[in-house]
Structure formats: C-alpha cells, structure tokens
JSON list of C-alpha atoms in Angstrom, two decimals:
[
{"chain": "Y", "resi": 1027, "resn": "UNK", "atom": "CA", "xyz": [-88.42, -6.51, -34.16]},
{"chain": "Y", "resi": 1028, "resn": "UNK", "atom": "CA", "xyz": [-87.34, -3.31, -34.70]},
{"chain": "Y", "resi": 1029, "resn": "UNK", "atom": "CA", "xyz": [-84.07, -2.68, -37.19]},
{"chain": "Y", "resi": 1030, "resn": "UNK", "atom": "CA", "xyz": [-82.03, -0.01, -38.25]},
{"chain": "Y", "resi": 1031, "resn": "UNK", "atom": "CA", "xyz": [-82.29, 1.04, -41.74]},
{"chain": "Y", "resi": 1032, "resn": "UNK", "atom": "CA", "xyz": [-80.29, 3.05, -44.14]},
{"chain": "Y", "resi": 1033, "resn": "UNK", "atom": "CA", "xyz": [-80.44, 4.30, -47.84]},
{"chain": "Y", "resi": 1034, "resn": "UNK", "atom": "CA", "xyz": [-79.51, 3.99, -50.32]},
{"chain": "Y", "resi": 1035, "resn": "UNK", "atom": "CA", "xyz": [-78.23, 0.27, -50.47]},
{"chain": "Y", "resi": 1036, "resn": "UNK", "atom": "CA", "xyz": [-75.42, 1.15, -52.97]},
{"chain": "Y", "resi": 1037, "resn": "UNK", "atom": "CA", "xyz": [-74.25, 4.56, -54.47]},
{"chain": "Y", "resi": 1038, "resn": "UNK", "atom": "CA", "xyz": [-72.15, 5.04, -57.06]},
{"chain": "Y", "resi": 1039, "resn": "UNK", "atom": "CA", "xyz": [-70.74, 8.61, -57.06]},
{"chain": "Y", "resi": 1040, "resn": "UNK", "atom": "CA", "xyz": [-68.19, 10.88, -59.06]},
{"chain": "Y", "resi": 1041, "resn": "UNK", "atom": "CA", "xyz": [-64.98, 12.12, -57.69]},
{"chain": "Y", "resi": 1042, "resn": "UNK", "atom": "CA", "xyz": [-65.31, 15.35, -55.86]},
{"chain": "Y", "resi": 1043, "resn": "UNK", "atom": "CA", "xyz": [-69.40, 15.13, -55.35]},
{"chain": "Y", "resi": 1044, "resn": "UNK", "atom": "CA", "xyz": [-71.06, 15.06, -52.31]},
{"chain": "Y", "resi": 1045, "resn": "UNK", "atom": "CA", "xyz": [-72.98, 12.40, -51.06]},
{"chain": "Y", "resi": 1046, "resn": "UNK", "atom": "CA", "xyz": [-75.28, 12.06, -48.08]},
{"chain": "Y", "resi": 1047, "resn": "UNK", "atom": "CA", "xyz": [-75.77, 8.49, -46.43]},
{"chain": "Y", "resi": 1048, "resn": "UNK", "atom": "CA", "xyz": [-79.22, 8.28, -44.83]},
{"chain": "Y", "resi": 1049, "resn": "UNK", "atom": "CA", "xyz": [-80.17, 6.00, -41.93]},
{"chain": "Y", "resi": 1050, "resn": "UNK", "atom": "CA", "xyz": [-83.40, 5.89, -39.70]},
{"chain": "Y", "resi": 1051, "resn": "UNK", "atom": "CA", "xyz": [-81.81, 4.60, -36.10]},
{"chain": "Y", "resi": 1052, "resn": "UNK", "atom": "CA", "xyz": [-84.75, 2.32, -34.18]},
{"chain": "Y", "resi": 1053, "resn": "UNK", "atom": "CA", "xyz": [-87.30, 4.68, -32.50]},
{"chain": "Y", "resi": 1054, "resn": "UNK", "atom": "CA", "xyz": [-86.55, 4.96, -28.98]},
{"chain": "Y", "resi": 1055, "resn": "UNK", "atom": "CA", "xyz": [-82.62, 5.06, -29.25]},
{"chain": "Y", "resi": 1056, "resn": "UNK", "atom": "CA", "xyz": [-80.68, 7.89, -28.55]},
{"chain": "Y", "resi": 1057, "resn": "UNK", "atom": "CA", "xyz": [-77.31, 7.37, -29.20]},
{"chain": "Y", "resi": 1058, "resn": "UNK", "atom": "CA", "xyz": [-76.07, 7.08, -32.99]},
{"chain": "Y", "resi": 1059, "resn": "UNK", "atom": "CA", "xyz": [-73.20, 5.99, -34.87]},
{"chain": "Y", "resi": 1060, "resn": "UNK", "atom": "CA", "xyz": [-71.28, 6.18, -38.39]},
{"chain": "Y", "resi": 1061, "resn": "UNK", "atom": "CA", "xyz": [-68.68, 3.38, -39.16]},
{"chain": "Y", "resi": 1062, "resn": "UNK", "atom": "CA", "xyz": [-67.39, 2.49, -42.03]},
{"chain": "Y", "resi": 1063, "resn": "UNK", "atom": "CA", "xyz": [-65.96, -0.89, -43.55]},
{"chain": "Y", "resi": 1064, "resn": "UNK", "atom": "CA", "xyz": [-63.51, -0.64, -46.71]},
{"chain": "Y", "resi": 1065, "resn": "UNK", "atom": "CA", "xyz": [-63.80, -3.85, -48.24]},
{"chain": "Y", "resi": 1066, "resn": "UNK", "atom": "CA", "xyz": [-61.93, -7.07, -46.94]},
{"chain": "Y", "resi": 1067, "resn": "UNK", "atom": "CA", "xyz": [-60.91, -4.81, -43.54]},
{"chain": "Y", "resi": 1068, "resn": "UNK", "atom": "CA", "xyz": [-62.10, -4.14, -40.23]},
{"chain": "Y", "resi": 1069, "resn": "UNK", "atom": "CA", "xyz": [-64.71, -2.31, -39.07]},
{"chain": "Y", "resi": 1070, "resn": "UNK", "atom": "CA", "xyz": [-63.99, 1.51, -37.99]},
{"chain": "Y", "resi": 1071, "resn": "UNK", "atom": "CA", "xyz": [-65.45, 3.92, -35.89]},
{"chain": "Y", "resi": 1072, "resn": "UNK", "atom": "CA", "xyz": [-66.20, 7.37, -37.68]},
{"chain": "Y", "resi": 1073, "resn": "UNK", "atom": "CA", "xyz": [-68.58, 9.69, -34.84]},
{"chain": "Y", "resi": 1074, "resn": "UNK", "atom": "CA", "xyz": [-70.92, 8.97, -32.47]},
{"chain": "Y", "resi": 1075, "resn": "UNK", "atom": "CA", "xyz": [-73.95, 11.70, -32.14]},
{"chain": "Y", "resi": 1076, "resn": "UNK", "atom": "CA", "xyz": [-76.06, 12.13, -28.87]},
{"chain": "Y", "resi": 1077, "resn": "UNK", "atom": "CA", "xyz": [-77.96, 15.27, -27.87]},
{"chain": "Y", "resi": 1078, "resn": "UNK", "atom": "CA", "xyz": [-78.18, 16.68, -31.25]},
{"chain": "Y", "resi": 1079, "resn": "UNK", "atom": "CA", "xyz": [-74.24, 16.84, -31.47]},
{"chain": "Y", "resi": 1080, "resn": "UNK", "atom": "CA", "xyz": [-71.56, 14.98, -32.09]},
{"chain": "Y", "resi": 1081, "resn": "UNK", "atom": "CA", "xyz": [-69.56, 13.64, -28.74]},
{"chain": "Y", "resi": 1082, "resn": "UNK", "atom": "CA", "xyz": [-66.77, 11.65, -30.33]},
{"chain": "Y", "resi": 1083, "resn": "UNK", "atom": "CA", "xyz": [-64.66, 11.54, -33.62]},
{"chain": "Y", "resi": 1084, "resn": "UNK", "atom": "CA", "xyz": [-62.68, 10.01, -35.13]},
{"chain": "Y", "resi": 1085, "resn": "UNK", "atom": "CA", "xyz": [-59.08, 10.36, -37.24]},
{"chain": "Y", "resi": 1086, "resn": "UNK", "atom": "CA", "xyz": [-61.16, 9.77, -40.10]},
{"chain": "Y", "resi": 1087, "resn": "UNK", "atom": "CA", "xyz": [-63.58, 11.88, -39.82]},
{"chain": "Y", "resi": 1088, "resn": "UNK", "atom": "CA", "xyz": [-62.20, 15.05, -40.99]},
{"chain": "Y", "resi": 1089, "resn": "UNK", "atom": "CA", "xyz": [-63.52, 18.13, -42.46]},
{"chain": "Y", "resi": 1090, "resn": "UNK", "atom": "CA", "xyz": [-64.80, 16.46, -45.53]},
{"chain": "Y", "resi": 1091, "resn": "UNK", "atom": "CA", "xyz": [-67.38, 15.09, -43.43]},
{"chain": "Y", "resi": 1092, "resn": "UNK", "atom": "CA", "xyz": [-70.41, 15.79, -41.26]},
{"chain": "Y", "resi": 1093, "resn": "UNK", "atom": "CA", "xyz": [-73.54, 14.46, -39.46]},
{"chain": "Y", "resi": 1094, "resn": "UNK", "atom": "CA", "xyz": [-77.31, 15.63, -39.09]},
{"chain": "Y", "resi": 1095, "resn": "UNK", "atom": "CA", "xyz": [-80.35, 14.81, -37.20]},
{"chain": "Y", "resi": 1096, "resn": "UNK", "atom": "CA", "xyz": [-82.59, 16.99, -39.89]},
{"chain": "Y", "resi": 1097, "resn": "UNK", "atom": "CA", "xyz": [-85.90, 15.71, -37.81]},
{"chain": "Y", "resi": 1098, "resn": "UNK", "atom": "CA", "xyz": [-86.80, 13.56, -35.61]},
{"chain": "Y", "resi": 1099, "resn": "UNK", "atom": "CA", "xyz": [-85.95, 10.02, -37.02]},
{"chain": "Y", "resi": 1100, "resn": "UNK", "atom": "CA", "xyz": [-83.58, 10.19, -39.73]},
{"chain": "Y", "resi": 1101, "resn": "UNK", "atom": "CA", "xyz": [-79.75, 10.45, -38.93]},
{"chain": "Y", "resi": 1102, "resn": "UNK", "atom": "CA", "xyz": [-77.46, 11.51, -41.87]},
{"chain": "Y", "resi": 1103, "resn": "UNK", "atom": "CA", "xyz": [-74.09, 11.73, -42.91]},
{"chain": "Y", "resi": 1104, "resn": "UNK", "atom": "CA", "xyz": [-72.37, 14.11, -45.71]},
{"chain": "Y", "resi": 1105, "resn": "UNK", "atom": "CA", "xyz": [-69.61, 13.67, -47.66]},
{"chain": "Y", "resi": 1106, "resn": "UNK", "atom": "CA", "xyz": [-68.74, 16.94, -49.04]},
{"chain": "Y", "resi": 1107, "resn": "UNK", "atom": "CA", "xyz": [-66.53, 16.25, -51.81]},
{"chain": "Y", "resi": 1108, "resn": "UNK", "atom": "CA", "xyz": [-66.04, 12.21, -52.59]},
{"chain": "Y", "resi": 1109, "resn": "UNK", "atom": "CA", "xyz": [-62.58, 10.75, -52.49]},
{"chain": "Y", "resi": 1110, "resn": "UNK", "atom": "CA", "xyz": [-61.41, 7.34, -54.19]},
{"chain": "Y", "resi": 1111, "resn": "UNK", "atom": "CA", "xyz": [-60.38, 5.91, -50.94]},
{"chain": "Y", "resi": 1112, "resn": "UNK", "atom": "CA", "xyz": [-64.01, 7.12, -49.76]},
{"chain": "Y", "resi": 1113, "resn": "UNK", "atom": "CA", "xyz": [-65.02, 3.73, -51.25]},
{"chain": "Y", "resi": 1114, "resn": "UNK", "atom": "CA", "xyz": [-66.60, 1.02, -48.78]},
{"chain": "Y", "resi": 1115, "resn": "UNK", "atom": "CA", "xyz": [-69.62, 0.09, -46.98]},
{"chain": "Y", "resi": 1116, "resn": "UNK", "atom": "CA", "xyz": [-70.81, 2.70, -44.62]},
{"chain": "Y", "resi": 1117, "resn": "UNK", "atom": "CA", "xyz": [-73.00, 1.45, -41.47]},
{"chain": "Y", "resi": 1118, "resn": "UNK", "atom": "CA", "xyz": [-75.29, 3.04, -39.31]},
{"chain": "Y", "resi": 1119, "resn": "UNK", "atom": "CA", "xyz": [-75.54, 2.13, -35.57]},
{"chain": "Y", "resi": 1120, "resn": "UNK", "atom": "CA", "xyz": [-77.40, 2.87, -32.86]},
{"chain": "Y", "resi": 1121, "resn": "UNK", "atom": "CA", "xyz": [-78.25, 2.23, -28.92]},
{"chain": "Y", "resi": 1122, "resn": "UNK", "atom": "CA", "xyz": [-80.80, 3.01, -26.50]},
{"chain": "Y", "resi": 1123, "resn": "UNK", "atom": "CA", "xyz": [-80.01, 4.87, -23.54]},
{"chain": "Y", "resi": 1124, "resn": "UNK", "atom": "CA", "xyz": [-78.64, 2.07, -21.17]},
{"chain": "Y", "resi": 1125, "resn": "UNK", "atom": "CA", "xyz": [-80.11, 2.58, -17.35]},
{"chain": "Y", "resi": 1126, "resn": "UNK", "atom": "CA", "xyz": [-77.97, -0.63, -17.04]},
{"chain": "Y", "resi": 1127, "resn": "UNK", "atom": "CA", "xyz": [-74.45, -1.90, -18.46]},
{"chain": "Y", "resi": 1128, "resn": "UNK", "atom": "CA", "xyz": [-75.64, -3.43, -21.73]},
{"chain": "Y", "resi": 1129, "resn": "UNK", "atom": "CA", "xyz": [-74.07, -1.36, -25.08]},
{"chain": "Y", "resi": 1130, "resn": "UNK", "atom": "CA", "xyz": [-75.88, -3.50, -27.08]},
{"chain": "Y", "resi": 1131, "resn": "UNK", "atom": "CA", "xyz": [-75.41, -1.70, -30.70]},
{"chain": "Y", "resi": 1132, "resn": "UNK", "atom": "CA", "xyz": [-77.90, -2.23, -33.57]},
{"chain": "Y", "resi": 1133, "resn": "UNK", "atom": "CA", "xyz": [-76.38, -1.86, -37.25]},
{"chain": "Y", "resi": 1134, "resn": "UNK", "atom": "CA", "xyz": [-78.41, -0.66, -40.39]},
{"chain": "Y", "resi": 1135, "resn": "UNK", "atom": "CA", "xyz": [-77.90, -3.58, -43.30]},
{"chain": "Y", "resi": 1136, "resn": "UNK", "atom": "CA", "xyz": [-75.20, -0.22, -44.61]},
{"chain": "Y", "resi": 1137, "resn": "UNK", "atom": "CA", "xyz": [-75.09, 1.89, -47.35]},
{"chain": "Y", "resi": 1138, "resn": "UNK", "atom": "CA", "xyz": [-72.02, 0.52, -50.19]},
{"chain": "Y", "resi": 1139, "resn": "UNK", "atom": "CA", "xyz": [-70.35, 3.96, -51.39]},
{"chain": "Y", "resi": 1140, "resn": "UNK", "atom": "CA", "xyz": [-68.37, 3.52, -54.66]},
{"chain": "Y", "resi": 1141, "resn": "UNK", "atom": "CA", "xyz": [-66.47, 6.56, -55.84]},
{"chain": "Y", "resi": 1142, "resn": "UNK", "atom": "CA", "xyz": [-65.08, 6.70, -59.21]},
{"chain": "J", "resi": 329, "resn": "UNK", "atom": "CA", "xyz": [-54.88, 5.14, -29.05]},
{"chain": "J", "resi": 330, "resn": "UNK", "atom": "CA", "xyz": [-56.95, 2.02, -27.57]},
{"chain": "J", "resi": 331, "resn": "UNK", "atom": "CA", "xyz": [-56.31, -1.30, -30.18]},
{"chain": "J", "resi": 332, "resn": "UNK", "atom": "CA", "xyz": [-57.97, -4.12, -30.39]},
{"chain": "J", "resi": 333, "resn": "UNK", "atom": "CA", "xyz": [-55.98, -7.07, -32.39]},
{"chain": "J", "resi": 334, "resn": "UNK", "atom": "CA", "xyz": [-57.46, -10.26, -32.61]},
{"chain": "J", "resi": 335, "resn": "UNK", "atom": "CA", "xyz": [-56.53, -13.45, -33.94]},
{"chain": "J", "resi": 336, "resn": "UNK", "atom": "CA", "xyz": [-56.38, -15.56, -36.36]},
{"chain": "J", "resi": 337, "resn": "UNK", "atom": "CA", "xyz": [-57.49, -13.49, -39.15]},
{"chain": "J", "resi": 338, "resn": "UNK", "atom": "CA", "xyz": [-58.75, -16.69, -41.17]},
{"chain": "J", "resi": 339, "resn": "UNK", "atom": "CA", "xyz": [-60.30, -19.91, -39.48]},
{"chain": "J", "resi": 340, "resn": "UNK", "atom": "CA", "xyz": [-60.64, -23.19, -42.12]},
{"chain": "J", "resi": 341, "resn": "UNK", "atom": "CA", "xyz": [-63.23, -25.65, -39.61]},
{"chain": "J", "resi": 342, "resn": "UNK", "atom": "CA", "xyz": [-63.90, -29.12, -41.16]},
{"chain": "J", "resi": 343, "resn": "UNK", "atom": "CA", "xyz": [-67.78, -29.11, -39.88]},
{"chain": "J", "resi": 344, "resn": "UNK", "atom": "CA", "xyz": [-67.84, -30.86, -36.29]},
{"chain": "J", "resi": 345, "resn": "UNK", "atom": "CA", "xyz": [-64.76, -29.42, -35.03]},
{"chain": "J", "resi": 346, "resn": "UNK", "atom": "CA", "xyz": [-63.95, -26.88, -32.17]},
{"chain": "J", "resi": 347, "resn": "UNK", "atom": "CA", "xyz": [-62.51, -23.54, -32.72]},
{"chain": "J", "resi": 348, "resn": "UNK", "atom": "CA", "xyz": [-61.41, -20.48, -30.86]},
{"chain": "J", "resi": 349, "resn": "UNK", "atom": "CA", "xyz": [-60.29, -17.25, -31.83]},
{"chain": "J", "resi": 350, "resn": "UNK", "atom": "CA", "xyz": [-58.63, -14.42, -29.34]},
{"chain": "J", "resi": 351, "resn": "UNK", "atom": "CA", "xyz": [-59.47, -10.69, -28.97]},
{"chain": "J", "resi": 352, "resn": "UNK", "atom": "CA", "xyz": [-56.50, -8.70, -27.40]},
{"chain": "J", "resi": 353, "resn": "UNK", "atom": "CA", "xyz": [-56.80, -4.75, -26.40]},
{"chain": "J", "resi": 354, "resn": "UNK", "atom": "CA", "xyz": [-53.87, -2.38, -25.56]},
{"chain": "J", "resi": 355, "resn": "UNK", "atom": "CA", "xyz": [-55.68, -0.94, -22.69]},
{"chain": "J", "resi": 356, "resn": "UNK", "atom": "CA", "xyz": [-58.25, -1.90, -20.02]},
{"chain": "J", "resi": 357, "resn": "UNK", "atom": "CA", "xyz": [-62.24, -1.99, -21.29]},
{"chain": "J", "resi": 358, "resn": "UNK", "atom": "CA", "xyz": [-65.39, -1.25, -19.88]},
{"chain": "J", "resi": 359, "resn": "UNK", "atom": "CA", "xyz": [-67.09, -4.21, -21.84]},
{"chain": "J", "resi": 360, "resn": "UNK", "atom": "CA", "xyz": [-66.62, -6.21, -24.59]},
{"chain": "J", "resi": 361, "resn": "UNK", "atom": "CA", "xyz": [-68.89, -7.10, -27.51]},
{"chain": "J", "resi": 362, "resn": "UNK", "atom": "CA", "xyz": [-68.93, -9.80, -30.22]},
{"chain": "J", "resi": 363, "resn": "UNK", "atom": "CA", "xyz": [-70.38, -9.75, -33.76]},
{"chain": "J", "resi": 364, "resn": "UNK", "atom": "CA", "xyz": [-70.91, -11.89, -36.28]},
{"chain": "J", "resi": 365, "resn": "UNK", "atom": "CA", "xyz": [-70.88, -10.55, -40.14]},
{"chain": "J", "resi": 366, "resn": "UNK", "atom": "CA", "xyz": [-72.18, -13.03, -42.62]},
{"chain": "J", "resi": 367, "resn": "UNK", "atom": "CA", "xyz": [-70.88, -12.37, -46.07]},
{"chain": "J", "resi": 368, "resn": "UNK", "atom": "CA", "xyz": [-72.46, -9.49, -47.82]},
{"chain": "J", "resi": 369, "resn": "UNK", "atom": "CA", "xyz": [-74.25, -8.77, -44.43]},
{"chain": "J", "resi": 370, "resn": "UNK", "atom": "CA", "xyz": [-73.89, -6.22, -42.03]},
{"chain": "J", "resi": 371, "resn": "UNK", "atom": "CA", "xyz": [-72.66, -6.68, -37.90]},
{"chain": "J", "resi": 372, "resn": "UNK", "atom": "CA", "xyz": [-75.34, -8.26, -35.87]},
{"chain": "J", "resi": 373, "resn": "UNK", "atom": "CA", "xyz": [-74.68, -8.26, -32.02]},
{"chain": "J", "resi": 374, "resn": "UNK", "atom": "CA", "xyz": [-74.19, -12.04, -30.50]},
{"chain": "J", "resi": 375, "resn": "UNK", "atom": "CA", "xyz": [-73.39, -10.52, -26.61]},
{"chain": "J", "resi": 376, "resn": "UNK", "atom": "CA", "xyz": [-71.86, -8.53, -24.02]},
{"chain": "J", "resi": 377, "resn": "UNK", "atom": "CA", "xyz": [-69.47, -9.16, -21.65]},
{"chain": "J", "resi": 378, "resn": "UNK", "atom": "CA", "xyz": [-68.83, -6.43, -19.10]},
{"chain": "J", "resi": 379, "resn": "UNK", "atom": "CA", "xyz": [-67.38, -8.28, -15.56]},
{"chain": "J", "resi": 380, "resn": "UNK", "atom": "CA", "xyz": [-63.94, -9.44, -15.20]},
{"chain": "J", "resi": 381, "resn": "UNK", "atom": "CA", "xyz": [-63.39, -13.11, -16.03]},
{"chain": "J", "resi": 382, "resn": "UNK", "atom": "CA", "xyz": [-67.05, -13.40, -17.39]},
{"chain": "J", "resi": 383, "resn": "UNK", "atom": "CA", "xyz": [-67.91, -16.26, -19.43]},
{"chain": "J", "resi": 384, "resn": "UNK", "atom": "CA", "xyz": [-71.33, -16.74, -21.16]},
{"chain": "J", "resi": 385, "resn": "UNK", "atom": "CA", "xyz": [-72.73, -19.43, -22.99]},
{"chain": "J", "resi": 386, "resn": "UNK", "atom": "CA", "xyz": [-74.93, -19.16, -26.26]},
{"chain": "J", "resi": 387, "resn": "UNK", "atom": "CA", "xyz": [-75.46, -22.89, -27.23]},
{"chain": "J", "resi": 388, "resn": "UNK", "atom": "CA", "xyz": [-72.46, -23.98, -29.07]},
{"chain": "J", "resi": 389, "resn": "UNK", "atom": "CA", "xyz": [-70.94, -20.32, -28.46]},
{"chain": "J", "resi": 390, "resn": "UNK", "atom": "CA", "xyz": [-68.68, -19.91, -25.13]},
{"chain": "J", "resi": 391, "resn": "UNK", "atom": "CA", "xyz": [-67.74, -16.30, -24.74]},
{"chain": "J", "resi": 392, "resn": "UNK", "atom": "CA", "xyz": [-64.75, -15.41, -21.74]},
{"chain": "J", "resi": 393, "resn": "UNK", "atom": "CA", "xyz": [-63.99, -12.11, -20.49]},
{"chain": "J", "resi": 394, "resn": "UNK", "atom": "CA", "xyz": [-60.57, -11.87, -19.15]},
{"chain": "J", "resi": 395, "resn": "UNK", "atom": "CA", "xyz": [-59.68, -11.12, -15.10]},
{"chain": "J", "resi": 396, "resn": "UNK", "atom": "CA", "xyz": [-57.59, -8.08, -16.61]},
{"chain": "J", "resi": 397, "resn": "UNK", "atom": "CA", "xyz": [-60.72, -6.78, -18.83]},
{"chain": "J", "resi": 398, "resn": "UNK", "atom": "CA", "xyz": [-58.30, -6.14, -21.64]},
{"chain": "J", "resi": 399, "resn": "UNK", "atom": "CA", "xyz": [-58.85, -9.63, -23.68]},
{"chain": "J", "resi": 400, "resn": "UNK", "atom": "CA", "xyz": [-61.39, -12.24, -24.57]},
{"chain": "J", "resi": 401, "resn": "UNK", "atom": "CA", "xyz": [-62.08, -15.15, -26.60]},
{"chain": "J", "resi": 402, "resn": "UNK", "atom": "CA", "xyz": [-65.08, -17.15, -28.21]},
{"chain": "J", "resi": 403, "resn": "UNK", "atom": "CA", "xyz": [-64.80, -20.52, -28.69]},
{"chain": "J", "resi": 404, "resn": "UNK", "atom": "CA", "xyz": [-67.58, -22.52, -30.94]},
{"chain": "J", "resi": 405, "resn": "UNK", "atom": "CA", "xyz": [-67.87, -26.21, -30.84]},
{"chain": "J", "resi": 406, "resn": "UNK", "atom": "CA", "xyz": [-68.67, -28.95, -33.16]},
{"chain": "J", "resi": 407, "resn": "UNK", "atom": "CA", "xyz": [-68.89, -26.02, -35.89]},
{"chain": "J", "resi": 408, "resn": "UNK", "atom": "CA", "xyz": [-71.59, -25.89, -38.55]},
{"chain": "J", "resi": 409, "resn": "UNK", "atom": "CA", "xyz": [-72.00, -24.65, -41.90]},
{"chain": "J", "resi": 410, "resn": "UNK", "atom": "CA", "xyz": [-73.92, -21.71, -40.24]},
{"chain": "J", "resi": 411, "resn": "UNK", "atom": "CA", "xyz": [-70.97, -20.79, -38.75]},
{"chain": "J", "resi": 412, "resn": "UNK", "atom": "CA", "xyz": [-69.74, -19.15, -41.24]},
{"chain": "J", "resi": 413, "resn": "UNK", "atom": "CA", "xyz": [-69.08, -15.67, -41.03]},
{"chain": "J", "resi": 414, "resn": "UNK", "atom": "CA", "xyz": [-66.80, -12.84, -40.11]},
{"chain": "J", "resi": 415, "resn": "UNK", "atom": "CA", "xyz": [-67.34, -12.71, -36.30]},
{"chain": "J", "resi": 416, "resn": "UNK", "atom": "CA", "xyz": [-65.65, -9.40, -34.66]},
{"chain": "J", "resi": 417, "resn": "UNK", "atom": "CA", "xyz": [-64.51, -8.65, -31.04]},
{"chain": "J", "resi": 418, "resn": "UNK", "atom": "CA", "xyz": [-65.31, -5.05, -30.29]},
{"chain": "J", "resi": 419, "resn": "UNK", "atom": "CA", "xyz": [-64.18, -2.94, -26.96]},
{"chain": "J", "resi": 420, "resn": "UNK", "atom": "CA", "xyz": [-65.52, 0.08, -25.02]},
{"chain": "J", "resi": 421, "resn": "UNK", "atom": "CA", "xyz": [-62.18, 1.37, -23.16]},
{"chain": "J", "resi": 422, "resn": "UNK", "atom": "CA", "xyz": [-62.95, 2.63, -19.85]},
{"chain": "J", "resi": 423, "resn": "UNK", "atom": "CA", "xyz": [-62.16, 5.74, -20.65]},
{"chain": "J", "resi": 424, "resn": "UNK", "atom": "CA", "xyz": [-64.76, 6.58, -23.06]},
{"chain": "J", "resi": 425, "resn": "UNK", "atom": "CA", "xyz": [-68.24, 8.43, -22.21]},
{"chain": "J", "resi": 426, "resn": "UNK", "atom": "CA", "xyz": [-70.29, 7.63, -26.01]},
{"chain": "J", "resi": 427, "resn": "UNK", "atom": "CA", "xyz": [-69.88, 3.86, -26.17]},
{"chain": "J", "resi": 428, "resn": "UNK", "atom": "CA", "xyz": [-67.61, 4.17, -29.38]},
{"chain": "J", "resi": 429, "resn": "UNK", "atom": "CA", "xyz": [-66.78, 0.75, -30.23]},
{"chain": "J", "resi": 430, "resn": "UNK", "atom": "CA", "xyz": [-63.24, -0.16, -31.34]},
{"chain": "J", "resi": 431, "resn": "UNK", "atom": "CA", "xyz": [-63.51, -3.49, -33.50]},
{"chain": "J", "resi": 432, "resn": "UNK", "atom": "CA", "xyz": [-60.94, -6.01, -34.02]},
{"chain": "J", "resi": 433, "resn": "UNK", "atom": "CA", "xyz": [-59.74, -6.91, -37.40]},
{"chain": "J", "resi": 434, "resn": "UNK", "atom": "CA", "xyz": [-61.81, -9.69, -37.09]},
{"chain": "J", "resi": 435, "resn": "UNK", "atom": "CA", "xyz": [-61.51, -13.42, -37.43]},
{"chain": "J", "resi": 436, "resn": "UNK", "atom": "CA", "xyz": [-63.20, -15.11, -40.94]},
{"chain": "J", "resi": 437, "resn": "UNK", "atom": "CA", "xyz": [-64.41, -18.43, -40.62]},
{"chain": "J", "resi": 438, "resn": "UNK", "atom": "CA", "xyz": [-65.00, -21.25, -43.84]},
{"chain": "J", "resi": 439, "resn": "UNK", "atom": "CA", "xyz": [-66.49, -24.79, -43.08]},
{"chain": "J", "resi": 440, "resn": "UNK", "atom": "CA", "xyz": [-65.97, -27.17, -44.41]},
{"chain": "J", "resi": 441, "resn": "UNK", "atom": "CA", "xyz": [-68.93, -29.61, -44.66]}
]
C-alpha cells in the first residue's frame, strides 16, 4: 500500500538554524499538508499546498516558515531560523484529488524537531 | 475561527467495556474525519462521515454524524487492549476550499486488561 514518508525521523537542531523537513506525499496525490503536534497536544494545521502554491495558512505559519515542491515527488518545509517552542513532531499529509466527497488524508510516520 | 473541542480528554476502559467520546465544532462542517494515534505513532485515518445524521459501523467502532453537521461521536464496544490510542475527531468547515483539517484535542484511551 502506498504511504507517506518523511525525513529525517528526528532532528535535533540549534537555536536560530534552519531546518528543512522533507516528505515524499504518495504518487498520485495532489493536495499536501504540514501539521504539527507539540508534544502531549493536539494536532494543528500549518499550510496546505496544491498547484505548486500554497492555498491556506495558518496563524502559525508565519514568516519564519515556508514550503517547496523542489521536483516532482518530494514536498518540503523550511524553518528559517529555529525557535525553542519550534519543538514537536512535524507531519506530512496528503490527499488525492477527490472526484467524490471522501478527504481521506494520509500522514507521513512525522519528522520529531527538537530545538535547543 | 472554526473549533473543534472534544471530550473527554482521557478515557480509563477496564477491557470489555463500552465507551464513547464526543467531537463538538463551533460552526457547521462539510465532513468529519476520525483518527486514531497509537503512542509514538503518527494519525492513521479510521473514516469519513460527510451526510447529516450519518452513522457508520467499523466492527466494534460506531461512528454518528450529527443532523446539524457540527458534532459527532464514536462509540467502541467491549474495548480491547488494541484500543488503545489517541483517537482524534477532525472537521472540514464548509467554508473551506483545501480540505484543511481542524483536529480536536483529542480523546486518550488506557485499558485496562
């Protein structure tokens, strides 16, 4: 069955360097996500990405932050300079385009980002 | 901005027993998904419900869609130890074009064999 992956599994970065989150959404899907989950909370939405640009933000996603589709299969996301409260497990999603109702998402296994 | 609250936040099941928990959203959605997060693991998608007052079965899983479209519950019966997990309500408002999923706090279930 076809997954979602991302890498690295865990990085541990300084304070104030840039990190970029990799994920390779499942082949035929055309709609892509970031969220993010600091430990112990919720799940939250950062951007959603169709059409080679982003449609949707959110608070979160500010400045610091940005999103690529370098090629044709990997989907990326840049931190440009780390904060502490940076710090969780970062998830790639994606979805196929839906000729029906379904909205099915499909999350990567995530990416844990520990800033120090 | 669209919320999604859900309760309880914690679940203790002695193994056998029923248990619910309740997804709530401030405004009206266009569907509503469930997830379940195993410790350590990441969201994996158990269904979709997108009609008003929907319910769908998944063996011991019973998920309902409200008539309003703005809450929903999942209710698991005679609970087992592979229950266990983080599971997550998670709307699409109406209003939104890019499927962005708002998720509920979630609710974390222990069993107790």
């Amino acid at each position: 069955e076809p997954e979602v992956t991302q890498t690295p599994s865990h990085q541990v970065t300084q304070m104030g360097q840039e990190v970029i989150l990799r994920c390779v959404p499942i082949s035929n899907h055309l709609y892509f996500y970031w969220y993010r989950q600091i430990l112990g909370q919720k799940v939250e939405f950062l951007v959603s990405f169709y059409n080679n640009e982003i449609s949707e933000k959110s608070e979160i996603f500010d400045d610091q932050f940005s999103v690529e589709r370098p090629d044709g299969s990997n989907f990326t996301l840049k931190i440009r300079s780390t904060k502490l409260e940076d710090s969780a497990m970062y998830f790639c999603a994606s979805r196929r385009l839906a000729a029906d109702t379904s909205y099915e998402q499909y999350f990567g296994p995530g990416t844990r980002l520990t800033v120090t | 901005g669209q919320q999604v609250m859900q309760i309880p936040q914690y679940q203790h099941v002695q193994e056998g027993e029923d248990f619910t928990t309740y997804c709530n959203s401030s405004t009206t959605l266009s569907n509503i998904q469930w997830y379940k997060q195993r410790p350590g693991g990441h969201p994996v998608f158990l269904i979709q419900l997108v009609k008003s007052g929907e319910v769908k079965k998944q063996k011991r899983l019973t998920f309902q869609f409200g008539e309003a479209k703005k809450n929903s519950s999942l209710h698991i019966t005679a609970t087992q130890t592979t229950d266990v997990g983080t599971y997550f309500c998670a709307g699409r408002s109406i209003t939104d074009s890019w499927g962005k999923l708002q998720f509920g706090a979630g609710t974390q279930v222990v069993v107790t064999p």
